[in-house]
Short mmCIF file of C-alpha atoms in Angstrom, two decimals:
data_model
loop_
_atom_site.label_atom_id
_atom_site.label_comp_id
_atom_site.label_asym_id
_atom_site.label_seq_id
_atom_site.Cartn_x
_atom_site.Cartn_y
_atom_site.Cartn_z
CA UNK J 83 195.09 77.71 62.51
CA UNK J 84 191.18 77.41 61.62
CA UNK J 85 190.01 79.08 58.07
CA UNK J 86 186.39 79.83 57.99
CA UNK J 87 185.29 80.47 54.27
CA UNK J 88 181.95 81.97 53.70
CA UNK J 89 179.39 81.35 50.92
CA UNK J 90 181.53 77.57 50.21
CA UNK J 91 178.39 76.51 48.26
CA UNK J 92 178.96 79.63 45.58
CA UNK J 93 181.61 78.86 42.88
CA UNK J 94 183.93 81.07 44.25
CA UNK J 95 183.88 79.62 47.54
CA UNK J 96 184.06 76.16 46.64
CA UNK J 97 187.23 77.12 44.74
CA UNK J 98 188.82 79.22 47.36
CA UNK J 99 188.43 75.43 49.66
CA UNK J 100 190.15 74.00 46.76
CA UNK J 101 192.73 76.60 46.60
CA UNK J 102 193.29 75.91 50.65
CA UNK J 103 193.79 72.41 50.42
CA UNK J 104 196.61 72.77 47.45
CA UNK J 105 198.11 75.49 49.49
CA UNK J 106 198.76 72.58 52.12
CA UNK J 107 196.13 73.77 54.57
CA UNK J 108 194.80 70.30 56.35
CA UNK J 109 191.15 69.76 55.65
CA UNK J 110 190.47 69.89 59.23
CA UNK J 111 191.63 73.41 59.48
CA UNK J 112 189.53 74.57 56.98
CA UNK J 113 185.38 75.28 58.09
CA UNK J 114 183.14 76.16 54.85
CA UNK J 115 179.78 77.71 55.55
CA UNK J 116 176.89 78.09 53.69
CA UNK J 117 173.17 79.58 53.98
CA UNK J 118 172.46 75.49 53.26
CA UNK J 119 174.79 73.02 54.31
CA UNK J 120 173.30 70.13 52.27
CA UNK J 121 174.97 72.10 49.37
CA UNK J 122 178.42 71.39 50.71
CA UNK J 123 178.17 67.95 52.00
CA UNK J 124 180.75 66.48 49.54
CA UNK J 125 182.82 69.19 51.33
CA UNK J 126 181.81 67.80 54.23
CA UNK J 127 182.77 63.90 53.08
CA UNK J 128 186.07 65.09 52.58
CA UNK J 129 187.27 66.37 56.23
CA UNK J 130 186.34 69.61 55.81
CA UNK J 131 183.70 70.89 59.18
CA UNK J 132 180.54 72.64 57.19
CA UNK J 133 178.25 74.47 59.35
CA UNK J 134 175.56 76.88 58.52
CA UNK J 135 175.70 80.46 58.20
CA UNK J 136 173.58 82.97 56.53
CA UNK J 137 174.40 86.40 56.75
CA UNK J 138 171.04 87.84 57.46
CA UNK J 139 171.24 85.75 60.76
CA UNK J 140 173.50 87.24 63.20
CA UNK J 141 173.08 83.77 65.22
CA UNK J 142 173.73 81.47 62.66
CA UNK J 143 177.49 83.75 61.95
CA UNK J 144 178.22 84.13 65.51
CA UNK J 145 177.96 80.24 65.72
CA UNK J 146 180.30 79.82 62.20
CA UNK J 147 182.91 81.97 64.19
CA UNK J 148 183.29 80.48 67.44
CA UNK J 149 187.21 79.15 67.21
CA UNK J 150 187.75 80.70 63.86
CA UNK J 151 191.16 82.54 63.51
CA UNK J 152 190.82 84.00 59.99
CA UNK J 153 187.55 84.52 58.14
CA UNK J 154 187.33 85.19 54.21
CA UNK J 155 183.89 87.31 53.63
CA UNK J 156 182.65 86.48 50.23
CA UNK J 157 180.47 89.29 49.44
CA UNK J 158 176.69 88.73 49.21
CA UNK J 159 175.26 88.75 45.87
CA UNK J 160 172.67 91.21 46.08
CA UNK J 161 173.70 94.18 44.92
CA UNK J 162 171.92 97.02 47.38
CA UNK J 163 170.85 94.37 50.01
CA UNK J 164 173.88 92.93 51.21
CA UNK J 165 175.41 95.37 53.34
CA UNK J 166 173.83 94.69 56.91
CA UNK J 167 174.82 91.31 56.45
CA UNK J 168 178.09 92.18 55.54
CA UNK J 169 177.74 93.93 58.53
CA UNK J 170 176.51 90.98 60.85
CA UNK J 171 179.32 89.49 59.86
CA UNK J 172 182.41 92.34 60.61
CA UNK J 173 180.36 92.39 64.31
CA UNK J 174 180.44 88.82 65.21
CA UNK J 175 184.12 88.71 63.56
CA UNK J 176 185.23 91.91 65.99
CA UNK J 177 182.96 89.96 68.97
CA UNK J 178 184.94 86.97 68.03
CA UNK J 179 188.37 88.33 67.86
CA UNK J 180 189.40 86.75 65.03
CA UNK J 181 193.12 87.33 63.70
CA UNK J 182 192.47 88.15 59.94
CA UNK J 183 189.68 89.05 57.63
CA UNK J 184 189.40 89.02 54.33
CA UNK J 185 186.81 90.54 51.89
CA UNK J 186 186.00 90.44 48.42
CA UNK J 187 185.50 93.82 47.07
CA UNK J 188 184.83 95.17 43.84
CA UNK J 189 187.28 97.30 41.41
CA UNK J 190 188.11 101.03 42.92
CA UNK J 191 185.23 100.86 45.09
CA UNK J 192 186.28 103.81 47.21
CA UNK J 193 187.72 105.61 44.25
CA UNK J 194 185.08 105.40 41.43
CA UNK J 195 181.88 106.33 41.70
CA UNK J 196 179.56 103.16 40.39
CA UNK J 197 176.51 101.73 41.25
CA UNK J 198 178.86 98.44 41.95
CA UNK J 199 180.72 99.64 44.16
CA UNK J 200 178.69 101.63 46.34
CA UNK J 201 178.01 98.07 48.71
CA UNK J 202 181.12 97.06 48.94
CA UNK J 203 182.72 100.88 49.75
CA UNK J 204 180.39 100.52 52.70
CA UNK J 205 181.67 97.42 53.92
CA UNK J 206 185.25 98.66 53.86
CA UNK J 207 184.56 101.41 55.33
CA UNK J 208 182.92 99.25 58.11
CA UNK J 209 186.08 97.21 57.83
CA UNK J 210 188.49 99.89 59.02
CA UNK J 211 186.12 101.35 61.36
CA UNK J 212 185.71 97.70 63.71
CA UNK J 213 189.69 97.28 63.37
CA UNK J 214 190.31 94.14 62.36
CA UNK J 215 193.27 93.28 60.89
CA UNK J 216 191.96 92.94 57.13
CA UNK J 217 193.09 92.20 53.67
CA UNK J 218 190.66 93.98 50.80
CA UNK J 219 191.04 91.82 47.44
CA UNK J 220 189.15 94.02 44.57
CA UNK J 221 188.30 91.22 42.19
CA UNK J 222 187.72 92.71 38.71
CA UNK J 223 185.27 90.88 36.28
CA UNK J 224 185.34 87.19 36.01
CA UNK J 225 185.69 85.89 32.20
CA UNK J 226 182.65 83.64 33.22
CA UNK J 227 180.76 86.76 33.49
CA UNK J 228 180.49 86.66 29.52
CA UNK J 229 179.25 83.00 29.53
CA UNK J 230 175.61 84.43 28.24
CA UNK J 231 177.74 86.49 25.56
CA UNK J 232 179.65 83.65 24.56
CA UNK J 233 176.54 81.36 24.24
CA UNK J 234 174.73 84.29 22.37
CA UNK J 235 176.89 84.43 20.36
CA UNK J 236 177.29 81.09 19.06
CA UNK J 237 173.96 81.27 17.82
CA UNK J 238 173.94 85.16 15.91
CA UNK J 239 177.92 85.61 15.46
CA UNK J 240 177.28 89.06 17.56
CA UNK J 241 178.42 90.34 20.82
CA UNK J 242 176.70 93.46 21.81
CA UNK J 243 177.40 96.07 24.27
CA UNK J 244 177.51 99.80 24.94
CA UNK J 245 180.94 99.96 26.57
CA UNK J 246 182.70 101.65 23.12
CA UNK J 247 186.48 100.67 23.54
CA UNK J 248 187.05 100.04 27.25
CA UNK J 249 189.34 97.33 28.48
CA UNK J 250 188.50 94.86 30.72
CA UNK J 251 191.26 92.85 32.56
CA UNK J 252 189.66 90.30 33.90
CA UNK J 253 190.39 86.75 34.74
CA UNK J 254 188.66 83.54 35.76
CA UNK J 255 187.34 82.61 38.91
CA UNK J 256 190.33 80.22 40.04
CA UNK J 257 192.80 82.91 39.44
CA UNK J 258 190.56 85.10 42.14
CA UNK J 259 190.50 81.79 44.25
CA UNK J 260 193.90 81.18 44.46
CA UNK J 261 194.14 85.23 45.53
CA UNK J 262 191.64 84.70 48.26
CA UNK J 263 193.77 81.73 49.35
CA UNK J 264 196.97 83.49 49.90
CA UNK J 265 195.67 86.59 51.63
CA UNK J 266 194.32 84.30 53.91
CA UNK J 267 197.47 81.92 54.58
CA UNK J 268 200.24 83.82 54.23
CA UNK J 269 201.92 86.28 55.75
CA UNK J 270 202.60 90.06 55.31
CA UNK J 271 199.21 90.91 53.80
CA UNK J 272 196.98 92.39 56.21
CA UNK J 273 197.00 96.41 55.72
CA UNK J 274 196.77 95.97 51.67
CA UNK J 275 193.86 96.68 49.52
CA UNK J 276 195.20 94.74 46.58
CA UNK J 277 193.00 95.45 43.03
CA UNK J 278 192.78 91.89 41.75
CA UNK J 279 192.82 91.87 37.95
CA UNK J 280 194.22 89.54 34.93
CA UNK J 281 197.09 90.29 33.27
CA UNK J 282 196.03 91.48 30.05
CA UNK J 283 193.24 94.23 29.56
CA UNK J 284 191.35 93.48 26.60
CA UNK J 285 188.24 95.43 24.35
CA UNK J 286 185.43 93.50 23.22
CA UNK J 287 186.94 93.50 19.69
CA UNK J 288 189.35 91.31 21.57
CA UNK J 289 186.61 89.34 23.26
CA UNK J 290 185.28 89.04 20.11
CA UNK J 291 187.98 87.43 18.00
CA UNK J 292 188.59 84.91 21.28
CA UNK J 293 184.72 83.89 20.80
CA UNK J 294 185.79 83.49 16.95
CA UNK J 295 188.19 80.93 17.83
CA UNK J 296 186.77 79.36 20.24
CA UNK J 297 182.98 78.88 18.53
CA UNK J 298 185.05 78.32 15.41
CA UNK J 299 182.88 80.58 13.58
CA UNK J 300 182.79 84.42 12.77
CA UNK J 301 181.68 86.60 15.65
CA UNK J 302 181.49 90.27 15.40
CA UNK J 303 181.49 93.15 18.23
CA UNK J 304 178.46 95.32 17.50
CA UNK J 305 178.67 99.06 19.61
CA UNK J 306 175.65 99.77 20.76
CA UNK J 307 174.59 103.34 22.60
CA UNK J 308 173.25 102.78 25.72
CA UNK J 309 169.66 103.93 24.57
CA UNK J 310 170.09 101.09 22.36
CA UNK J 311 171.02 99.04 24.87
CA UNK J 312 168.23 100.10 27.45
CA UNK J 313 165.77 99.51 24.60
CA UNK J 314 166.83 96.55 23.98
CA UNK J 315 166.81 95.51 27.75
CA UNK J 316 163.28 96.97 28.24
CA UNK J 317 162.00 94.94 24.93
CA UNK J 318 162.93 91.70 26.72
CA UNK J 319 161.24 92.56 29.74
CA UNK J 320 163.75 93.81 32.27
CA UNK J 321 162.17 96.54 34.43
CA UNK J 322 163.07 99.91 34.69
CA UNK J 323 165.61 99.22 37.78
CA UNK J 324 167.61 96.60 36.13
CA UNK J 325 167.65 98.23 33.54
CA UNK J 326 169.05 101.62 34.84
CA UNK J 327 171.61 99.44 36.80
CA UNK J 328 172.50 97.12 33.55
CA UNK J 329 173.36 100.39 31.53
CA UNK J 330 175.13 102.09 34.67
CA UNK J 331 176.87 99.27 34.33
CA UNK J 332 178.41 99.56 30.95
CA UNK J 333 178.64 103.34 31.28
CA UNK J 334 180.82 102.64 34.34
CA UNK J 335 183.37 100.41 32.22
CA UNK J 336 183.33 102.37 29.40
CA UNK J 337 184.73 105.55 32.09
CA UNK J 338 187.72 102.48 32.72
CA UNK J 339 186.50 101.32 36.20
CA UNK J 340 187.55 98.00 34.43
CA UNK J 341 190.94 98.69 33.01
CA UNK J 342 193.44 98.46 35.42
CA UNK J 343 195.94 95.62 36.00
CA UNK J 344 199.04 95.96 37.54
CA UNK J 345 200.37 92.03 37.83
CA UNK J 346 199.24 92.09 41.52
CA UNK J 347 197.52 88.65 41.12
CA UNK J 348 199.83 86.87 39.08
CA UNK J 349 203.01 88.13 41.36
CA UNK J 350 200.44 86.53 44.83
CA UNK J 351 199.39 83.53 43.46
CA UNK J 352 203.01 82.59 41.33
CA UNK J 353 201.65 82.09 37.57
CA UNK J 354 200.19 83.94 34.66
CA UNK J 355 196.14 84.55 35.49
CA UNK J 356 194.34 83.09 32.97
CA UNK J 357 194.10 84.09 29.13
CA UNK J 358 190.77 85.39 28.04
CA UNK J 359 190.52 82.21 25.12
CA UNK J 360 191.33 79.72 27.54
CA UNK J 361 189.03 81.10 29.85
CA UNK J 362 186.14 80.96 27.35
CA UNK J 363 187.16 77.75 26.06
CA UNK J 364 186.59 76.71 29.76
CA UNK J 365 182.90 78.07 29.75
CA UNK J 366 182.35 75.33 26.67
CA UNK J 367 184.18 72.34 27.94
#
C-alpha cells in the first residue's frame, strides 16, 4: 500500500506523516508532496519518497500519483482560488485510479451557507461526481487558530470578537492529524462524510478564562458588533474584501456553523481530542 499526502510541508501535513508512521505505516509506503520539496527534506532523510506537487500544475500531480493507492487532499489555503486545483487533483486521482481519497473539508459545507465553505462544497461535489471512493473529514477550527488572540491578549488582558455566545468545538491540529490518518489506513470508511470536531464546545468566555490560566493573568472577553469589528479591521488597514470575509466570518459562527461535536474524532482516533487549555498552553511552549 503507497500513501501519498499532499501539502507535507504545511503543519497539518507534516503531522498527518507523523500520524502514519505511529499508525505502523512503513516510511517507504508513505510519499509526501509539496509545492517545494526542499521544505520536506528531513522527511525525505527519514525514508519517506518526497516529490513535488503543486496543485496549479496538473503535471507536477499527475507525476505525485503515478503508483499511489490512496491520496489525502489537504485543501489549498486560498480561500476562493483553490478550487481548480482541487480539481487538478480529483482528475489525475480518477486518471490514476487510485483506491481511496481523502479530503479535508470544512464544517457543514454543503449544509450551511458560509463564505468558508463555499470552496470546499465545490470540491465535494466534484468528489462524488468523478467517483472515487472518498472519505470527507470536516475539520472544525483548530485551537491554533486563536494563537494571535492568545498573544494579544497577553499584552491588553482582552479577547475581542463579534461572535456573541457561539460555541466553538474545536481541537488542535494533531487531533485532525491523527483523523486524516485513520480514514486513510483503515478500513470501513470510504462513503462517510465525518464532521471532525473536539469534544467540548466552548464560548469565548470559556476561551477566555483558559487564556487566564494559561497567561497567568486576567483576560477578559469583550463582545464586539460586527460594525465594531469591521471598523476596527478597516482602522488597521485590512481592505474592504478581507474585511467583508473576516466579519462573514464571525457572523457565520455566531449562526453555530461552529458548534457541533458529536465524539466522531475521539471514537476514530481512540482518545479524548485535546482540551482547549492544553491546547493553548501548547501555542506558548
Amino acid at each position: 500500500m503507497t500513501y501519498l499526502v499532499t501539502a507535507a510541508s504545511g503543519h497539518l501535513g507534516r503531522l498527518v506523516v507523523e500520524s502514519l508512521l505511529t499508525t505502523g505505516v512503513e516510511s517507504a509506503e508513505i510519499v509526501a508532496g509539496a509545492r517545494n520539496p526542499e521544505r520536506i527534506q528531513d522527511l525525505a532523510a527519514r525514508g519517506i519518497r518526497t516529490i513535488e506537487l503543486d496543485y496549479d500544475r496538473p503535471g507536477t500531480v499527475a507525476a505525485a500519483l503515478e503508483g499511489i493507492d490512496r491520496i489525502l487532499l489537504i485543501s489549498g489555503s486560498a480561500p476562493g482560488a483553490r478550487v481548480a486545483g482541487h480539481l487538478n487533483v480529483i482528475e489525475a486521482a480518477t486518471a490514476a485510479g487510485v483506491e481511496r481519497i481523502v479530503y479535508t473539508s470544512a464544517p457543514q459545507a454543503t449544509t450551511f451557507d458560509w463564505a468558508l465553505g463555499a470552496d470546499h462544497r465545490a470540491t465535494e461535489e466534484a468528489i462524488t461526481a468523478s467517483g472515487l471512493p472518498a472519505v470527507i473529514v470536516r475539520n472544525n477550527w483548530y485551537t491554533e487558530n486563536y494563537a494571535g488572540d492568545l498573544e494579544r491578549a497577553a499584552e491588553s488582558g482582552v479577547i475581542a470578537s463579534s461572535v456573541g455566545d457561539a460555541r466553538i468545538a474545536s481541537a488542535s491540529r494533531v487531533d485532525y492529524a491523527a483523523g486524516a490518518a485513520v480514514a486513510l489506513v483503515e478500513d470501513g470508511h470510504v462513503g462517510n462524510v465525518y464532521e471532525f470536531a473536539g469534544d467540548v464546545a466552548w464560548t469565548f468566555d470559556d476561551l477566555a478564562a483558559a487564556a487566564s490560566v494559561v497567561l497567568g493573568r486576567e483576560v477578559t472577553y469583550q463582545r464586539l458588533t460586527s460594525e465594531q469589528l469591521a471598523a476596527g479591521l478597516e482602522a488597521a488597514g485590512a481592505d474592504s474584501g478581507t474585511v467583508g470575509f473576516v466579519v462573514g466570518l464571525d457572523q457565520a459562527i455566531a449562526g453555530g456553523v461552529l458548534s457541533g461535536t458529536d465524539g466522531t474524532l475521539a471514537r476514530l482516533i481512540g482518545r479524548p481530542t485535546t482540551p482547549l487549555i492544553d491546547g493553548l498552553r501548547a501555542l506558548r511552549a
